[in-house]
C-alpha cells in the first residue's frame, strides 16, 4: 500500500530517510517538468530541479497540510525559485581580458 504525501512528510520529518527518498522520487519528474516549461533548456531544468529539491528538503517542516495540498505548496516553491532565479543578474561571459 502506497503512503500518502502527508504520511511520507510526517515520517521524513521524524527522520525516516526512506520516506524522504520516496517523497522525492514521487515528485522529482513533476518538478523537472514544471522547471523545464519555465526555463526551456534541459540542462537548466536539471539544475533548477536539484536546487528545488534541496530547498524542499530544508523547508519541508514549514509545509502545513491544512493550508494546501503538498503539490500546491511544491508548485509555489518551484515557481518562486524560477522567478527569483530569472531576476538574478546573469554571470557575464568574457571572451578575453
PDB file of N, CA and C in Angstrom:
ATOM      1  N   UNK A   1       0.837  -1.185   0.000  1.00  0.00           N
ATOM      2  CA  UNK A   1       0.000   0.000   0.000  1.00  0.00           C
ATOM      3  C   UNK A   1       0.882   1.248   0.000  1.00  0.00           C
ATOM      4  N   UNK A   2       0.598   2.140  -0.918  1.00  0.00           N
ATOM      5  CA  UNK A   2       1.395   3.350  -1.049  1.00  0.00           C
ATOM      6  C   UNK A   2       0.968   4.394  -0.022  1.00  0.00           C
ATOM      7  N   UNK A   3       1.963   4.993   0.609  1.00  0.00           N
ATOM      8  CA  UNK A   3       1.671   6.014   1.617  1.00  0.00           C
ATOM      9  C   UNK A   3       1.388   7.359   0.949  1.00  0.00           C
ATOM     10  N   UNK A   4       0.543   8.151   1.602  1.00  0.00           N
ATOM     11  CA  UNK A   4       0.215   9.485   1.093  1.00  0.00           C
ATOM     12  C   UNK A   4       1.395  10.426   1.297  1.00  0.00           C
ATOM     13  N   UNK A   5       1.341  11.563   0.610  1.00  0.00           N
ATOM     14  CA  UNK A   5       2.388  12.575   0.784  1.00  0.00           C
ATOM     15  C   UNK A   5       2.481  13.008   2.243  1.00  0.00           C
ATOM     16  N   UNK A   6       1.341  13.219   2.864  1.00  0.00           N
ATOM     17  CA  UNK A   6       1.331  13.662   4.258  1.00  0.00           C
ATOM     18  C   UNK A   6       1.981  12.625   5.164  1.00  0.00           C
ATOM     19  N   UNK A   7       1.710  11.357   4.922  1.00  0.00           N
ATOM     20  CA  UNK A   7       2.335  10.307   5.727  1.00  0.00           C
ATOM     21  C   UNK A   7       3.845  10.274   5.496  1.00  0.00           C
ATOM     22  N   UNK A   8       4.253  10.416   4.240  1.00  0.00           N
ATOM     23  CA  UNK A   8       5.687  10.434   3.939  1.00  0.00           C
ATOM     24  C   UNK A   8       6.374  11.639   4.567  1.00  0.00           C
ATOM     25  N   UNK A   9       5.727  12.791   4.522  1.00  0.00           N
ATOM     26  CA  UNK A   9       6.305  14.005   5.108  1.00  0.00           C
ATOM     27  C   UNK A   9       6.456  13.842   6.614  1.00  0.00           C
ATOM     28  N   UNK A  10       5.424  13.347   7.257  1.00  0.00           N
ATOM     29  CA  UNK A  10       5.483  13.139   8.706  1.00  0.00           C
ATOM     30  C   UNK A  10       6.618  12.193   9.065  1.00  0.00           C
ATOM     31  N   UNK A  11       6.725  11.094   8.329  1.00  0.00           N
ATOM     32  CA  UNK A  11       7.790  10.123   8.597  1.00  0.00           C
ATOM     33  C   UNK A  11       9.163  10.725   8.313  1.00  0.00           C
ATOM     34  N   UNK A  12       9.266  11.487   7.222  1.00  0.00           N
ATOM     35  CA  UNK A  12      10.546  12.111   6.880  1.00  0.00           C
ATOM     36  C   UNK A  12      10.980  13.105   7.947  1.00  0.00           C
ATOM     37  N   UNK A  13      10.038  13.879   8.443  1.00  0.00           N
ATOM     38  CA  UNK A  13      10.364  14.842   9.495  1.00  0.00           C
ATOM     39  C   UNK A  13      10.746  14.159  10.802  1.00  0.00           C
ATOM     40  N   UNK A  14      10.318  12.910  10.959  1.00  0.00           N
ATOM     41  CA  UNK A  14      10.708  12.122  12.132  1.00  0.00           C
ATOM     42  C   UNK A  14      12.016  11.375  11.911  1.00  0.00           C
ATOM     43  N   UNK A  15      12.653  11.604  10.746  1.00  0.00           N
ATOM     44  CA  UNK A  15      13.966  11.023  10.494  1.00  0.00           C
ATOM     45  C   UNK A  15      13.982   9.799   9.599  1.00  0.00           C
ATOM     46  N   UNK A  16      12.872   9.449   9.001  1.00  0.00           N
ATOM     47  CA  UNK A  16      12.805   8.277   8.122  1.00  0.00           C
ATOM     48  C   UNK A  16      13.338   8.650   6.737  1.00  0.00           C
ATOM     49  N   UNK A  17      14.553   8.211   6.444  1.00  0.00           N
ATOM     50  CA  UNK A  17      15.192   8.559   5.170  1.00  0.00           C
ATOM     51  C   UNK A  17      14.514   7.894   3.983  1.00  0.00           C
ATOM     52  N   UNK A  18      13.978   6.696   4.192  1.00  0.00           N
ATOM     53  CA  UNK A  18      13.282   6.008   3.101  1.00  0.00           C
ATOM     54  C   UNK A  18      12.013   6.763   2.708  1.00  0.00           C
ATOM     55  N   UNK A  19      11.329   7.315   3.682  1.00  0.00           N
ATOM     56  CA  UNK A  19      10.126   8.104   3.392  1.00  0.00           C
ATOM     57  C   UNK A  19      10.508   9.364   2.618  1.00  0.00           C
ATOM     58  N   UNK A  20      11.588  10.001   3.017  1.00  0.00           N
ATOM     59  CA  UNK A  20      12.050  11.203   2.317  1.00  0.00           C
ATOM     60  C   UNK A  20      12.443  10.866   0.884  1.00  0.00           C
ATOM     61  N   UNK A  21      13.144   9.767   0.705  1.00  0.00           N
ATOM     62  CA  UNK A  21      13.543   9.327  -0.624  1.00  0.00           C
ATOM     63  C   UNK A  21      12.311   9.028  -1.484  1.00  0.00           C
ATOM     64  N   UNK A  22      11.317   8.362  -0.917  1.00  0.00           N
ATOM     65  CA  UNK A  22      10.086   8.042  -1.655  1.00  0.00           C
ATOM     66  C   UNK A  22       9.362   9.326  -2.061  1.00  0.00           C
ATOM     67  N   UNK A  23       9.324  10.302  -1.174  1.00  0.00           N
ATOM     68  CA  UNK A  23       8.667  11.578  -1.465  1.00  0.00           C
ATOM     69  C   UNK A  23       9.370  12.290  -2.624  1.00  0.00           C
ATOM     70  N   UNK A  24      10.684  12.327  -2.587  1.00  0.00           N
ATOM     71  CA  UNK A  24      11.460  12.981  -3.645  1.00  0.00           C
ATOM     72  C   UNK A  24      11.306  12.231  -4.965  1.00  0.00           C
ATOM     73  N   UNK A  25      11.414  10.899  -4.932  1.00  0.00           N
ATOM     74  CA  UNK A  25      11.255  10.116  -6.169  1.00  0.00           C
ATOM     75  C   UNK A  25       9.867  10.300  -6.776  1.00  0.00           C
ATOM     76  N   UNK A  26       8.866  10.434  -5.941  1.00  0.00           N
ATOM     77  CA  UNK A  26       7.496  10.621  -6.422  1.00  0.00           C
ATOM     78  C   UNK A  26       7.326  11.957  -7.153  1.00  0.00           C
ATOM     79  N   UNK A  27       7.961  13.005  -6.652  1.00  0.00           N
ATOM     80  CA  UNK A  27       7.702  14.351  -7.180  1.00  0.00           C
ATOM     81  C   UNK A  27       8.791  14.909  -8.085  1.00  0.00           C
ATOM     82  N   UNK A  28       9.948  14.269  -8.141  1.00  0.00           N
ATOM     83  CA  UNK A  28      11.059  14.795  -8.946  1.00  0.00           C
ATOM     84  C   UNK A  28      10.695  14.978 -10.425  1.00  0.00           C
ATOM     85  N   UNK A  29      10.073  14.000 -11.090  1.00  0.00           N
ATOM     86  CA  UNK A  29       9.718  14.214 -12.503  1.00  0.00           C
ATOM     87  C   UNK A  29       8.753  15.389 -12.696  1.00  0.00           C
ATOM     88  N   UNK A  30       7.836  15.546 -11.781  1.00  0.00           N
ATOM     89  CA  UNK A  30       6.875  16.644 -11.849  1.00  0.00           C
ATOM     90  C   UNK A  30       7.579  17.992 -11.687  1.00  0.00           C
ATOM     91  N   UNK A  31       8.517  18.055 -10.731  1.00  0.00           N
ATOM     92  CA  UNK A  31       9.301  19.276 -10.518  1.00  0.00           C
ATOM     93  C   UNK A  31      10.077  19.611 -11.793  1.00  0.00           C
ATOM     94  N   UNK A  32      10.723  18.578 -12.371  1.00  0.00           N
ATOM     95  CA  UNK A  32      11.501  18.794 -13.595  1.00  0.00           C
ATOM     96  C   UNK A  32      10.612  19.326 -14.716  1.00  0.00           C
ATOM     97  N   UNK A  33       9.430  18.753 -14.895  1.00  0.00           N
ATOM     98  CA  UNK A  33       8.536  19.190 -15.972  1.00  0.00           C
ATOM     99  C   UNK A  33       8.144  20.654 -15.824  1.00  0.00           C
ATOM    100  N   UNK A  34       7.842  21.059 -14.614  1.00  0.00           N
ATOM    101  CA  UNK A  34       7.489  22.470 -14.393  1.00  0.00           C
ATOM    102  C   UNK A  34       8.705  23.357 -14.644  1.00  0.00           C
ATOM    103  N   UNK A  35       9.848  22.950 -14.117  1.00  0.00           N
ATOM    104  CA  UNK A  35      11.067  23.737 -14.307  1.00  0.00           C
ATOM    105  C   UNK A  35      11.395  23.856 -15.794  1.00  0.00           C
ATOM    106  N   UNK A  36      11.256  22.759 -16.527  1.00  0.00           N
ATOM    107  CA  UNK A  36      11.562  22.809 -17.960  1.00  0.00           C
ATOM    108  C   UNK A  36      10.622  23.760 -18.693  1.00  0.00           C
ATOM    109  N   UNK A  37       9.357  23.722 -18.368  1.00  0.00           N
ATOM    110  CA  UNK A  37       8.401  24.630 -19.023  1.00  0.00           C
ATOM    111  C   UNK A  37       8.726  26.093 -18.734  1.00  0.00           C
ATOM    112  N   UNK A  38       9.365  26.332 -17.604  1.00  0.00           N
ATOM    113  CA  UNK A  38       9.667  27.718 -17.232  1.00  0.00           C
ATOM    114  C   UNK A  38      11.007  28.198 -17.787  1.00  0.00           C
ATOM    115  N   UNK A  39      11.982  27.283 -17.964  1.00  0.00           N
ATOM    116  CA  UNK A  39      13.304  27.709 -18.434  1.00  0.00           C
ATOM    117  C   UNK A  39      13.603  27.268 -19.865  1.00  0.00           C
ATOM    118  N   UNK A  40      12.918  26.228 -20.355  1.00  0.00           N
ATOM    119  CA  UNK A  40      13.002  25.734 -21.736  1.00  0.00           C
ATOM    120  C   UNK A  40      14.394  25.253 -22.169  1.00  0.00           C
ATOM    121  N   UNK A  41      15.244  24.911 -21.232  1.00  0.00           N
ATOM    122  CA  UNK A  41      16.561  24.335 -21.531  1.00  0.00           C
ATOM    123  C   UNK A  41      16.734  23.141 -20.598  1.00  0.00           C
ATOM    124  N   UNK A  42      16.991  21.961 -21.185  1.00  0.00           N
ATOM    125  CA  UNK A  42      17.040  20.738 -20.376  1.00  0.00           C
ATOM    126  C   UNK A  42      18.075  20.811 -19.252  1.00  0.00           C
ATOM    127  N   UNK A  43      19.288  21.253 -19.562  1.00  0.00           N
ATOM    128  CA  UNK A  43      20.332  21.313 -18.538  1.00  0.00           C
ATOM    129  C   UNK A  43      19.961  22.281 -17.421  1.00  0.00           C
ATOM    130  N   UNK A  44      19.412  23.417 -17.776  1.00  0.00           N
ATOM    131  CA  UNK A  44      18.974  24.380 -16.762  1.00  0.00           C
ATOM    132  C   UNK A  44      17.845  23.799 -15.914  1.00  0.00           C
ATOM    133  N   UNK A  45      16.938  23.071 -16.552  1.00  0.00           N
ATOM    134  CA  UNK A  45      15.837  22.451 -15.810  1.00  0.00           C
ATOM    135  C   UNK A  45      16.363  21.410 -14.826  1.00  0.00           C
ATOM    136  N   UNK A  46      17.397  20.668 -15.217  1.00  0.00           N
ATOM    137  CA  UNK A  46      18.017  19.697 -14.296  1.00  0.00           C
ATOM    138  C   UNK A  46      18.637  20.418 -13.104  1.00  0.00           C
ATOM    139  N   UNK A  47      19.355  21.505 -13.380  1.00  0.00           N
ATOM    140  CA  UNK A  47      19.979  22.278 -12.302  1.00  0.00           C
ATOM    141  C   UNK A  47      18.921  22.857 -11.365  1.00  0.00           C
ATOM    142  N   UNK A  48      17.885  23.418 -11.945  1.00  0.00           N
ATOM    143  CA  UNK A  48      16.807  24.003 -11.150  1.00  0.00           C
ATOM    144  C   UNK A  48      16.136  22.918 -10.307  1.00  0.00           C
ATOM    145  N   UNK A  49      15.927  21.749 -10.890  1.00  0.00           N
ATOM    146  CA  UNK A  49      15.304  20.646 -10.154  1.00  0.00           C
ATOM    147  C   UNK A  49      16.132  20.278  -8.940  1.00  0.00           C
ATOM    148  N   UNK A  50      17.446  20.189  -9.102  1.00  0.00           N
ATOM    149  CA  UNK A  50      18.313  19.864  -7.963  1.00  0.00           C
ATOM    150  C   UNK A  50      18.254  20.959  -6.895  1.00  0.00           C
ATOM    151  N   UNK A  51      18.273  22.209  -7.325  1.00  0.00           N
ATOM    152  CA  UNK A  51      18.201  23.313  -6.368  1.00  0.00           C
ATOM    153  C   UNK A  51      16.878  23.292  -5.604  1.00  0.00           C
ATOM    154  N   UNK A  52      15.811  22.988  -6.310  1.00  0.00           N
ATOM    155  CA  UNK A  52      14.490  22.945  -5.676  1.00  0.00           C
ATOM    156  C   UNK A  52      14.395  21.794  -4.697  1.00  0.00           C
ATOM    157  N   UNK A  53      14.959  20.658  -5.038  1.00  0.00           N
ATOM    158  CA  UNK A  53      14.935  19.517  -4.117  1.00  0.00           C
ATOM    159  C   UNK A  53      15.657  19.887  -2.821  1.00  0.00           C
ATOM    160  N   UNK A  54      16.784  20.550  -2.933  1.00  0.00           N
ATOM    161  CA  UNK A  54      17.497  20.993  -1.729  1.00  0.00           C
ATOM    162  C   UNK A  54      16.631  21.961  -0.931  1.00  0.00           C
ATOM    163  N   UNK A  55      15.991  22.889  -1.639  1.00  0.00           N
ATOM    164  CA  UNK A  55      15.124  23.862  -0.973  1.00  0.00           C
ATOM    165  C   UNK A  55      13.961  23.156  -0.269  1.00  0.00           C
ATOM    166  N   UNK A  56      13.358  22.179  -0.934  1.00  0.00           N
ATOM    167  CA  UNK A  56      12.244  21.432  -0.334  1.00  0.00           C
ATOM    168  C   UNK A  56      12.728  20.697   0.913  1.00  0.00           C
ATOM    169  N   UNK A  57      13.898  20.099   0.844  1.00  0.00           N
ATOM    170  CA  UNK A  57      14.427  19.382   1.999  1.00  0.00           C
ATOM    171  C   UNK A  57      14.628  20.298   3.194  1.00  0.00           C
ATOM    172  N   UNK A  58      15.069  21.518   2.938  1.00  0.00           N
ATOM    173  CA  UNK A  58      15.325  22.433   4.048  1.00  0.00           C
ATOM    174  C   UNK A  58      14.058  23.117   4.556  1.00  0.00           C
ATOM    175  N   UNK A  59      13.024  23.188   3.707  1.00  0.00           N
ATOM    176  CA  UNK A  59      11.791  23.887   4.094  1.00  0.00           C
ATOM    177  C   UNK A  59      10.609  22.960   4.348  1.00  0.00           C
ATOM    178  N   UNK A  60      10.845  21.659   4.315  1.00  0.00           N
ATOM    179  CA  UNK A  60       9.760  20.695   4.443  1.00  0.00           C
ATOM    180  C   UNK A  60       8.979  20.872   5.744  1.00  0.00           C
ATOM    181  N   UNK A  61       9.651  21.254   6.800  1.00  0.00           N
ATOM    182  CA  UNK A  61       8.971  21.424   8.084  1.00  0.00           C
ATOM    183  C   UNK A  61       7.988  22.597   8.069  1.00  0.00           C
ATOM    184  N   UNK A  62       8.114  23.489   7.080  1.00  0.00           N
ATOM    185  CA  UNK A  62       7.185  24.623   7.012  1.00  0.00           C
ATOM    186  C   UNK A  62       5.891  24.282   6.271  1.00  0.00           C
ATOM    187  N   UNK A  63       5.841  23.091   5.672  1.00  0.00           N
ATOM    188  CA  UNK A  63       4.630  22.685   4.953  1.00  0.00           C
ATOM    189  C   UNK A  63       3.511  22.412   5.960  1.00  0.00           C
ATOM    190  N   UNK A  64       2.335  22.991   5.690  1.00  0.00           N
ATOM    191  CA  UNK A  64       1.158  22.803   6.543  1.00  0.00           C
ATOM    192  C   UNK A  64       0.061  22.128   5.722  1.00  0.00           C
ATOM    193  N   UNK A  65      -0.213  20.848   5.977  1.00  0.00           N
ATOM    194  CA  UNK A  65      -1.212  20.119   5.183  1.00  0.00           C
ATOM    195  C   UNK A  65      -2.629  20.670   5.316  1.00  0.00           C
ATOM    196  N   UNK A  66      -2.873  21.480   6.319  1.00  0.00           N
ATOM    197  CA  UNK A  66      -4.208  22.053   6.479  1.00  0.00           C
ATOM    198  C   UNK A  66      -4.414  23.292   5.602  1.00  0.00           C
ATOM    199  N   UNK A  67      -3.337  23.860   5.099  1.00  0.00           N
ATOM    200  CA  UNK A  67      -3.437  25.054   4.249  1.00  0.00           C
ATOM    201  C   UNK A  67      -3.508  24.719   2.769  1.00  0.00           C
ATOM    202  N   UNK A  68      -2.830  23.635   2.364  1.00  0.00           N
ATOM    203  CA  UNK A  68      -2.796  23.298   0.934  1.00  0.00           C
ATOM    204  C   UNK A  68      -2.313  21.864   0.747  1.00  0.00           C
ATOM    205  N   UNK A  69      -2.623  21.330  -0.417  1.00  0.00           N
ATOM    206  CA  UNK A  69      -2.086  20.024  -0.786  1.00  0.00           C
ATOM    207  C   UNK A  69      -0.577  20.171  -0.980  1.00  0.00           C
ATOM    208  N   UNK A  70       0.153  19.078  -0.843  1.00  0.00           N
ATOM    209  CA  UNK A  70       1.602  19.150  -0.981  1.00  0.00           C
ATOM    210  C   UNK A  70       2.007  19.639  -2.364  1.00  0.00           C
ATOM    211  N   UNK A  71       1.339  19.155  -3.394  1.00  0.00           N
ATOM    212  CA  UNK A  71       1.689  19.594  -4.752  1.00  0.00           C
ATOM    213  C   UNK A  71       1.461  21.081  -4.942  1.00  0.00           C
ATOM    214  N   UNK A  72       0.464  21.640  -4.309  1.00  0.00           N
ATOM    215  CA  UNK A  72       0.212  23.078  -4.394  1.00  0.00           C
ATOM    216  C   UNK A  72       1.365  23.837  -3.746  1.00  0.00           C
ATOM    217  N   UNK A  73       1.765  23.396  -2.569  1.00  0.00           N
ATOM    218  CA  UNK A  73       2.892  24.008  -1.862  1.00  0.00           C
ATOM    219  C   UNK A  73       4.159  23.864  -2.698  1.00  0.00           C
ATOM    220  N   UNK A  74       4.357  22.681  -3.239  1.00  0.00           N
ATOM    221  CA  UNK A  74       5.543  22.403  -4.038  1.00  0.00           C
ATOM    222  C   UNK A  74       5.572  23.263  -5.301  1.00  0.00           C
ATOM    223  N   UNK A  75       4.435  23.447  -5.933  1.00  0.00           N
ATOM    224  CA  UNK A  75       4.362  24.293  -7.126  1.00  0.00           C
ATOM    225  C   UNK A  75       4.812  25.718  -6.802  1.00  0.00           C
ATOM    226  N   UNK A  76       4.377  26.232  -5.663  1.00  0.00           N
ATOM    227  CA  UNK A  76       4.784  27.587  -5.271  1.00  0.00           C
ATOM    228  C   UNK A  76       6.284  27.654  -5.046  1.00  0.00           C
ATOM    229  N   UNK A  77       6.860  26.618  -4.446  1.00  0.00           N
ATOM    230  CA  UNK A  77       8.312  26.591  -4.235  1.00  0.00           C
ATOM    231  C   UNK A  77       9.022  26.629  -5.588  1.00  0.00           C
ATOM    232  N   UNK A  78       8.576  25.799  -6.529  1.00  0.00           N
ATOM    233  CA  UNK A  78       9.187  25.742  -7.859  1.00  0.00           C
ATOM    234  C   UNK A  78       9.041  27.084  -8.575  1.00  0.00           C
ATOM    235  N   UNK A  79       7.825  27.585  -8.647  1.00  0.00           N
ATOM    236  CA  UNK A  79       7.570  28.843  -9.370  1.00  0.00           C
ATOM    237  C   UNK A  79       8.361  29.999  -8.767  1.00  0.00           C
ATOM    238  N   UNK A  80       8.336  30.124  -7.450  1.00  0.00           N
ATOM    239  CA  UNK A  80       9.077  31.217  -6.803  1.00  0.00           C
ATOM    240  C   UNK A  80      10.571  31.093  -7.047  1.00  0.00           C
ATOM    241  N   UNK A  81      11.084  29.872  -7.012  1.00  0.00           N
ATOM    242  CA  UNK A  81      12.520  29.676  -7.233  1.00  0.00           C
ATOM    243  C   UNK A  81      12.914  30.116  -8.645  1.00  0.00           C
ATOM    244  N   UNK A  82      12.142  29.687  -9.641  1.00  0.00           N
ATOM    245  CA  UNK A  82      12.466  30.041 -11.023  1.00  0.00           C
ATOM    246  C   UNK A  82      12.311  31.549 -11.250  1.00  0.00           C
ATOM    247  N   UNK A  83      11.273  32.131 -10.714  1.00  0.00           N
ATOM    248  CA  UNK A  83      11.081  33.583 -10.855  1.00  0.00           C
ATOM    249  C   UNK A  83      12.249  34.337 -10.233  1.00  0.00           C
ATOM    250  N   UNK A  84      12.647  33.948  -9.040  1.00  0.00           N
ATOM    251  CA  UNK A  84      13.785  34.605  -8.387  1.00  0.00           C
ATOM    252  C   UNK A  84      15.081  34.369  -9.149  1.00  0.00           C
ATOM    253  N   UNK A  85      15.235  33.172  -9.707  1.00  0.00           N
ATOM    254  CA  UNK A  85      16.425  32.848 -10.480  1.00  0.00           C
ATOM    255  C   UNK A  85      16.515  33.748 -11.717  1.00  0.00           C
ATOM    256  N   UNK A  86      15.381  33.971 -12.369  1.00  0.00           N
ATOM    257  CA  UNK A  86      15.379  34.804 -13.575  1.00  0.00           C
ATOM    258  C   UNK A  86      15.628  36.271 -13.262  1.00  0.00           C
ATOM    259  N   UNK A  87      15.348  36.696 -12.055  1.00  0.00           N
ATOM    260  CA  UNK A  87      15.583  38.092 -11.661  1.00  0.00           C
ATOM    261  C   UNK A  87      17.047  38.364 -11.353  1.00  0.00           C
ATOM    262  N   UNK A  88      17.775  37.313 -10.958  1.00  0.00           N
ATOM    263  CA  UNK A  88      19.185  37.485 -10.622  1.00  0.00           C
ATOM    264  C   UNK A  88      19.977  37.889 -11.854  1.00  0.00           C
ATOM    265  N   UNK A  89      20.950  38.750 -11.660  1.00  0.00           N
ATOM    266  CA  UNK A  89      21.788  39.094 -12.819  1.00  0.00           C
ATOM    267  C   UNK A  89      22.612  37.874 -13.232  1.00  0.00           C
ATOM    268  N   UNK A  90      22.726  37.686 -14.510  1.00  0.00           N
ATOM    269  CA  UNK A  90      23.494  36.553 -15.024  1.00  0.00           C
ATOM    270  C   UNK A  90      24.982  36.875 -14.970  1.00  0.00           C
ATOM    271  N   UNK A  91      25.777  35.800 -14.906  1.00  0.00           N
ATOM    272  CA  UNK A  91      27.205  35.995 -14.965  1.00  0.00           C
ATOM    273  C   UNK A  91      27.567  36.400 -16.394  1.00  0.00           C
ATOM    274  N   UNK A  92      28.465  37.291 -16.491  1.00  0.00           N
ATOM    275  CA  UNK A  92      28.908  37.716 -17.812  1.00  0.00           C
ATOM    276  C   UNK A  92      30.017  36.786 -18.292  1.00  0.00           C
ATOM    277  N   UNK A  93      29.934  36.427 -19.537  1.00  0.00           N
ATOM    278  CA  UNK A  93      30.959  35.587 -20.135  1.00  0.00           C
ATOM    279  C   UNK A  93      31.897  36.503 -20.915  1.00  0.00           C
ATOM    280  N   UNK A  94      33.167  36.430 -20.567  1.00  0.00           N
ATOM    281  CA  UNK A  94      34.155  37.260 -21.243  1.00  0.00           C
ATOM    282  C   UNK A  94      34.966  36.388 -22.187  1.00  0.00           C
ATOM    283  N   UNK A  95      35.085  36.827 -23.426  1.00  0.00           N
ATOM    284  CA  UNK A  95      35.853  36.086 -24.417  1.00  0.00           C
ATOM    285  C   UNK A  95      37.346  36.317 -24.206  1.00  0.00           C
ATOM    286  N   UNK A  96      37.704  37.495 -23.677  1.00  0.00           N
ATOM    287  CA  UNK A  96      39.096  37.801 -23.406  1.00  0.00           C
ATOM    288  C   UNK A  96      39.180  38.862 -22.325  1.00  0.00           C
ATOM    289  N   UNK A  97      40.351  39.019 -21.777  1.00  0.00           N
ATOM    290  CA  UNK A  97      40.530  40.024 -20.740  1.00  0.00           C
ATOM    291  C   UNK A  97      40.877  41.320 -21.400  1.00  0.00           C
TER     292      UNK A  97
END
